[in-house]
Every structure is written in structure tokens, then in C-alpha cells.
Coordinates of C-alpha atoms and ligand atoms in Angstrom, one line a residue:
M11 CA -40.2 100.8 -26.8
I12 CA -40.4 99.6 -30.4
R13 CA -40.1 102.5 -32.8
V14 CA -42.6 102.0 -35.7
S15 CA -42.8 104.0 -39.0
V16 CA -45.9 103.8 -41.1
V17 CA -46.0 104.0 -44.9
G18 CA -49.4 104.7 -46.3
A19 CA -50.2 106.5 -43.0
K20 CA -53.1 108.6 -44.5
G21 CA -54.9 105.6 -45.9
R22 CA -57.8 103.6 -44.3
M23 CA -55.4 101.0 -42.8
G24 CA -52.4 103.2 -42.3
S25 CA -54.3 105.7 -40.2
H26 CA -55.6 102.9 -38.0
V27 CA -52.0 101.6 -37.6
V28 CA -50.9 105.1 -36.6
D29 CA -53.6 105.1 -33.9
A30 CA -52.8 101.5 -32.8
V31 CA -49.1 102.3 -32.5
N32 CA -49.8 105.5 -30.5
G33 CA -52.2 103.5 -28.3
A34 CA -50.0 100.5 -27.4
A35 CA -47.8 100.7 -24.3
D36 CA -44.8 99.1 -26.0
T37 CA -44.7 100.9 -29.4
Q38 CA -44.1 104.5 -30.4
L39 CA -44.6 106.3 -33.7
A40 CA -41.4 107.2 -35.5
L41 CA -42.4 108.5 -38.9
A42 CA -45.8 108.6 -40.7
L43 CA -45.3 108.8 -44.5
D44 CA -47.6 108.7 -47.4
A45 CA -47.5 109.2 -51.2
G46 CA -44.9 111.9 -52.2
D47 CA -42.8 111.5 -49.0
D48 CA -39.2 110.3 -49.2
L49 CA -38.8 106.8 -47.8
K50 CA -35.1 107.5 -47.3
A51 CA -36.2 109.4 -44.2
I52 CA -36.7 106.0 -42.6
T53 CA -33.4 104.6 -41.3
P54 CA -32.3 102.0 -38.7
E55 CA -31.3 105.0 -36.5
N56 CA -35.0 106.1 -36.1
T57 CA -37.0 103.0 -36.8
D58 CA -37.1 99.4 -35.6
V59 CA -40.1 98.2 -37.8
V60 CA -41.9 99.7 -40.7
V61 CA -45.6 98.9 -41.4
E62 CA -46.5 99.2 -45.1
F63 CA -50.2 99.5 -46.1
T64 CA -50.3 101.3 -49.6
V65 CA -51.5 100.0 -52.9
P66 CA -50.5 96.9 -54.9
A67 CA -48.9 99.0 -57.7
V68 CA -46.3 100.5 -55.4
S69 CA -45.8 98.1 -52.5
L70 CA -43.0 96.0 -54.1
D71 CA -40.9 99.1 -54.8
N72 CA -41.4 100.4 -51.3
V73 CA -40.4 97.1 -49.7
L74 CA -37.3 96.9 -52.0
A75 CA -36.3 100.4 -50.9
L76 CA -36.8 99.8 -47.2
V77 CA -34.8 96.5 -47.4
A78 CA -32.0 98.4 -49.1
Q79 CA -32.1 100.9 -46.2
G80 CA -31.8 98.0 -43.7
V81 CA -35.1 98.3 -41.8
D82 CA -37.5 95.4 -41.0
V83 CA -40.9 95.6 -42.7
V84 CA -44.4 94.3 -41.9
V85 CA -46.5 94.4 -45.1
G86 CA -50.3 94.3 -45.3
T87 CA -50.7 95.5 -48.9
T88 CA -52.1 92.9 -51.3
G89 CA -51.0 92.0 -54.9
W90 CA -48.1 89.7 -54.1
T91 CA -47.2 87.1 -56.8
E92 CA -44.4 84.5 -56.7
E93 CA -42.3 86.7 -59.0
K94 CA -42.6 89.7 -56.6
L95 CA -41.8 87.5 -53.6
A96 CA -38.7 86.3 -55.4
R97 CA -37.7 89.9 -55.9
V98 CA -38.0 90.5 -52.1
R99 CA -35.9 87.4 -51.3
E100 CA -33.2 88.6 -53.8
A101 CA -33.2 92.1 -52.2
I102 CA -32.7 90.7 -48.8
A103 CA -29.8 88.6 -50.0
A104 CA -28.2 91.6 -51.7
G105 CA -29.1 94.1 -48.9
P106 CA -27.1 95.5 -46.0
R107 CA -28.4 92.9 -43.5
P108 CA -28.7 89.5 -45.4
E109 CA -28.4 87.4 -42.2
S110 CA -30.8 89.4 -40.0
Q111 CA -33.2 91.3 -42.3
K112 CA -36.9 90.5 -41.6
V113 CA -39.8 91.0 -44.0
F114 CA -43.2 89.9 -43.1
I115 CA -46.2 89.9 -45.5
A116 CA -49.7 88.9 -44.5
P117 CA -52.8 88.8 -46.7
N118 CA -54.9 89.3 -43.6
F119 CA -54.2 90.4 -40.0
A120 CA -57.7 89.6 -38.6
I121 CA -57.8 86.4 -36.5
S122 CA -61.2 85.4 -37.9
A123 CA -59.8 85.5 -41.5
V124 CA -56.6 83.7 -40.5
L125 CA -58.6 80.9 -38.8
A126 CA -61.1 80.7 -41.7
D127 CA -58.1 80.3 -44.1
H128 CA -56.5 77.7 -41.8
F129 CA -59.7 75.7 -41.3
S130 CA -60.5 75.8 -45.0
T131 CA -57.1 74.2 -45.8
Q132 CA -57.9 71.5 -43.2
A133 CA -61.4 70.9 -44.6
A134 CA -60.3 70.9 -48.3
K135 CA -59.4 67.2 -48.7
Y136 CA -62.8 66.0 -47.4
F137 CA -65.0 67.7 -50.1
E138 CA -65.5 67.2 -53.8
S139 CA -66.6 70.8 -54.5
V140 CA -65.3 74.1 -53.1
E141 CA -65.8 77.8 -54.1
V142 CA -64.5 81.0 -52.4
I143 CA -66.6 84.2 -52.2
E144 CA -65.0 87.4 -50.9
L145 CA -67.2 90.5 -50.1
H146 CA -65.7 93.9 -49.6
H147 CA -66.3 97.7 -49.5
P148 CA -66.6 99.2 -53.0
N149 CA -63.5 101.5 -52.5
K150 CA -61.2 98.4 -52.7
V151 CA -59.0 98.6 -55.8
D152 CA -58.1 94.9 -56.3
A153 CA -60.2 91.8 -57.0
P154 CA -60.2 89.2 -55.9
S155 CA -58.9 90.0 -52.5
G156 CA -55.4 88.9 -51.5
T157 CA -57.0 86.8 -48.7
A158 CA -59.2 85.0 -51.2
I159 CA -56.3 84.2 -53.5
H160 CA -54.3 82.9 -50.5
T161 CA -57.3 80.8 -49.4
A162 CA -57.8 79.3 -52.8
Q163 CA -54.1 78.5 -53.2
G164 CA -54.1 76.8 -49.8
I165 CA -57.2 74.8 -50.7
A166 CA -55.8 73.8 -54.1
A167 CA -52.5 72.7 -52.5
A168 CA -54.4 70.6 -49.9
R169 CA -56.5 69.0 -52.6
A170 CA -53.5 68.2 -54.7
A171 CA -51.7 66.6 -51.7
A172 CA -54.7 64.5 -51.0
G173 CA -54.9 63.3 -54.7
L174 CA -58.3 65.0 -55.4
G175 CA -59.0 65.9 -59.1
P176 CA -60.6 69.0 -60.4
V177 CA -63.8 70.4 -58.9
P178 CA -66.9 69.1 -60.8
D179 CA -68.3 71.8 -63.1
N180 CA -70.3 71.2 -66.3
T181 CA -70.5 75.0 -67.2
Q182 CA -70.8 75.2 -71.0
T183 CA -71.1 78.9 -71.4
D184 CA -69.6 81.6 -69.1
G185 CA -69.7 85.4 -69.5
G186 CA -67.7 85.8 -66.3
S187 CA -70.2 84.5 -63.8
R188 CA -68.1 81.6 -62.7
G189 CA -65.5 84.0 -61.2
Q190 CA -61.7 84.0 -61.4
V191 CA -60.1 80.6 -61.3
V192 CA -57.1 80.5 -58.9
D193 CA -55.2 77.2 -59.0
G194 CA -58.4 75.5 -60.2
I195 CA -60.6 77.0 -57.5
H196 CA -63.4 79.5 -58.5
V197 CA -63.2 82.8 -56.6
H198 CA -66.0 85.3 -56.7
A199 CA -65.7 89.0 -55.6
V200 CA -68.7 91.1 -54.3
R201 CA -68.3 94.9 -53.8
L202 CA -71.1 96.4 -51.7
R203 CA -71.5 99.7 -49.8
G204 CA -71.8 98.9 -46.1
L205 CA -69.5 95.9 -46.2
N206 CA -65.9 96.0 -44.8
A207 CA -64.0 92.6 -45.4
H208 CA -65.7 89.3 -45.5
E209 CA -65.0 85.8 -46.9
E210 CA -67.0 82.7 -47.3
V211 CA -65.7 79.3 -48.3
L212 CA -68.4 76.8 -49.5
F213 CA -67.5 73.1 -49.5
G214 CA -69.9 70.5 -51.0
N215 CA -70.4 66.8 -51.1
A216 CA -73.4 64.9 -52.3
G217 CA -76.1 65.7 -49.7
E218 CA -74.1 68.0 -47.5
Q219 CA -72.4 71.4 -47.2
L220 CA -69.8 73.1 -45.0
V221 CA -69.6 76.9 -44.9
I222 CA -66.6 78.6 -43.3
R223 CA -67.1 82.4 -43.0
A224 CA -65.1 85.2 -41.5
D225 CA -66.5 88.8 -41.1
S226 CA -64.3 91.8 -40.3
F227 CA -66.8 94.6 -39.5
D228 CA -64.3 97.2 -38.5
R229 CA -60.6 97.9 -39.5
G230 CA -59.8 97.8 -35.8
S231 CA -60.1 94.0 -36.2
F232 CA -56.8 94.0 -38.1
M233 CA -54.8 95.9 -35.4
P234 CA -54.0 93.1 -32.9
G235 CA -52.5 91.1 -35.7
V236 CA -50.5 94.1 -37.0
L237 CA -49.1 94.7 -33.5
L238 CA -48.3 91.1 -33.0
A239 CA -46.3 91.1 -36.3
V240 CA -44.5 94.3 -35.2
R241 CA -43.6 92.7 -31.8
K242 CA -42.5 89.5 -33.5
L243 CA -40.2 91.3 -36.0
A244 CA -38.7 93.4 -33.1
G245 CA -38.3 90.1 -31.2
D246 CA -37.8 86.4 -32.2
A247 CA -39.3 86.3 -35.7
P248 CA -36.9 84.4 -38.0
A249 CA -34.8 86.4 -40.5
G250 CA -35.8 86.4 -44.1
L251 CA -39.2 86.5 -45.7
T252 CA -42.2 85.2 -43.7
I253 CA -45.7 85.0 -45.1
G254 CA -48.9 84.7 -43.2
L255 CA -49.9 85.5 -39.6
D256 CA -50.5 81.8 -39.0
K257 CA -46.7 81.6 -38.7
F258 CA -46.9 83.6 -35.5
L259 CA -49.9 81.8 -34.0
D260 CA -50.0 78.5 -32.2
L261 CA -52.3 76.7 -34.7
Ligands
NAI4 N1 -53.4 92.5 -44.7 C1 -54.6 93.0 -44.1 O1 -55.0 92.5 -43.1 C2 -55.3 94.0 -44.9 C3 -54.8 94.5 -46.1 N2 -55.4 95.5 -46.7 C4 -54.7 95.9 -47.9 O2 -54.0 97.1 -47.6 C5 -53.8 97.9 -48.8 C6 -54.3 99.3 -48.4 O3 -55.7 99.3 -48.1 P1 -56.4 100.7 -47.7 O4 -55.7 101.3 -46.5 O5 -57.8 100.4 -47.6 O6 -56.1 101.6 -48.9 P2 -56.1 103.2 -49.0 O7 -56.3 103.5 -50.5 O8 -57.1 103.8 -48.0 O9 -54.7 103.6 -48.5 C7 -53.5 103.5 -49.3 C8 -52.6 104.7 -48.9 O10 -51.3 104.5 -49.5 C9 -50.9 105.7 -50.0 N3 -49.9 105.6 -51.0 C10 -50.1 105.4 -52.3 N4 -48.9 105.3 -52.9 C11 -48.0 105.5 -52.0 C12 -46.5 105.5 -52.0 N5 -45.8 105.3 -53.1 N6 -45.9 105.7 -50.9 C13 -46.5 105.8 -49.7 N7 -47.9 105.9 -49.6 C14 -48.6 105.6 -50.7 C15 -52.2 106.4 -50.4 O11 -52.0 107.9 -50.5 C16 -53.1 106.0 -49.3 O12 -53.1 107.0 -48.2 C17 -54.6 97.3 -49.8 O13 -53.8 96.5 -50.6 C18 -55.6 96.4 -49.1 O14 -56.1 95.3 -49.8 C19 -56.5 96.1 -46.2 C20 -57.0 95.7 -45.1 C21 -56.4 94.6 -44.3
LIG5 O1 -58.9 96.1 -49.1 C1 -59.3 95.6 -48.0 O2 -60.2 96.2 -47.3 C2 -58.8 94.3 -47.5 N1 -57.8 93.8 -48.2 C3 -57.2 92.6 -47.8 C4 -57.4 91.5 -49.0 O3 -57.4 91.9 -50.1 O4 -57.4 90.4 -48.6 C5 -57.5 92.1 -46.5 C6 -58.9 92.3 -46.1 O5 -59.8 91.4 -46.9 C7 -59.4 93.7 -46.3

């Protein structure tokens, strides 16, 4: 049995992870912690893998603490920047298990979103225009979504590798309607009661359009991906920091 501790266990995602861990035949819940609890309770003696779904403001500190305690971590929380990722790599190198420590961070665990991201990166070099729209429940604290940032970054990298220039845009005045620009790609965020997690990537050429869309209607859609990551970290995932569920899929 893989012993799994959950940090952020009372949250929307954390509570689903607790249920998923309790419901799977090969995992068992070790500790379920939330704000105010002492992370030091999680040790290699009681936990094989920690799953961390909290808030962007605290996730880095949680991961650094867990790495210092020598436990492997699956992270679903958003808000990761290159600077924060560098801090995690440094912590692994300076931690108690530099050769075997595993940390896995995924902007999205739903297969539909991972594939939409993957297909968007593939499509990127064939289109002059592209914009990303993400749509979420209004309780979400960050905008744009971590997934949308990741998608935009992947599209921008693919465009750069193909030698494409900037997307065409003759906007002369903008009060914010053109969205946030991530690596040159415009990203728009919608918050609407009734929605869960959705992303649409619009590609355009003269006379044609491609739309790639992923819809997660229920948080249960993230759980197979979370359990896959837990099993990979308890199994043959490489040591060090790994980013993106696509690394564990045969894409
Ligand atoms: N990677 C993925 O597939 C997905 C990622 N997310 C991301 O996961 C994160 C959490 O989302 P939700 O569960 O909807 O948020 P939420 O607000 O429902 O849950 C966050 C939980 O973290 C707890 N928390 C806050 N500070 C803490 C601390 N220092 N230590 C331990 N627990 C602490 C809160 O009390 C709360 O229970 C967000 O960043 C969200 O964007 C959400 C859905 C899917
Ligand atoms: O807060 C959410 O709900 C979600 N957050 C993640 C993100 O910001 O990309 C993943 C998914 O979109 C749901």
C-alpha cells in the first residue's frame, strides 16, 4: 500500500483527494492536514507521498518544508514561477535525499486539459493568430489559471521554435479587454457561477479557425491523474523536479 498524506485536505481539491486515496485499492490515507496543522507531523516513517493542494501564497513554503523532511511530494497548487521552481531544485539539492527526492508539479491533472495543452503546442506553428480563454468557478483565487499560463508558454515556445513572429494585433487602446499577455500570447479569464474548470484555445489563419477546448465539469475528473502521479512517485518516476502530467503519459 502507498501511504499518502494530504495537505490542504479540507479544501475543494484536497477533500476529493482524501476520498480518492481512501477509495483506491493500492493507497491508504496517512495524515490529512490543513491550515494551522504542523507539517512536521509528516515524516518518511508514516508517509510515502504527500499530495499538496493549498493556495499559491503558501505552496512553495509547504514544498520546501516537506523536501527538508525527506518526503516525496505531488503538487497541484498553482502559482509556480521560474524563480519558485529554482527554489525547489535548490531545496532538493540541499535536502536529506538529493539523489532520490521526487517532487512533481502539475498545472492540471485532468486528461482532457493535458491533451488540450499538448495538442495546442502541436498546432501552434501552423497558425498566425492564437488566443487562450480560461473559464472557472468564481471561488478561484488566481487569474489567469495555472493551466492557461502553461498552455500559453508552450504555444509561445512552439511558435518561437518555428520562427513565427508576434501574433497580429492592431489594438490602439486597451483598458484591459485584451487580457494578460503571457510570453506574447493573450490570455483571458472568465469567472462564472456554475462553471468548474474549462479552457479554450483559438487558432486563426486567413479564412479558417481551429478551436481546442477542454471541459472539466467535476473535480472527480482530476483524481485519476492525481493517483497516477502518486503511483509514479512511489514507483519509477525519476528523482528531482518533474513538471506536467504529460511526462507520465505516452503522448
Ligand atoms: N492541478 C490541478 O489539476 C488543479 C489545481 N487546482 C489548484 O489547486 C489549488 C487549490 O484549489 P482548491 O482546492 O479549489 O482551493 P480551496 O481554497 O478549496 O482549498 C485550499 C485549502 O488549502 C488550505 N490551506 C491554506 N493554507 C494552508 C497551509 N499553510 N497549510 C495547509 N493547508 C492550507 C485551506 O484551508 C483550504 O482548505 C489552487 O491553486 C487551484 O488552482 C485546482 C484544481 C485542479
Ligand atoms: O482553481 C481551479 O479550480 C483550477 N485550477 C487549476 C489552474 O489554475 O489551472 C487547474 C484547473 O483549471 C482548476
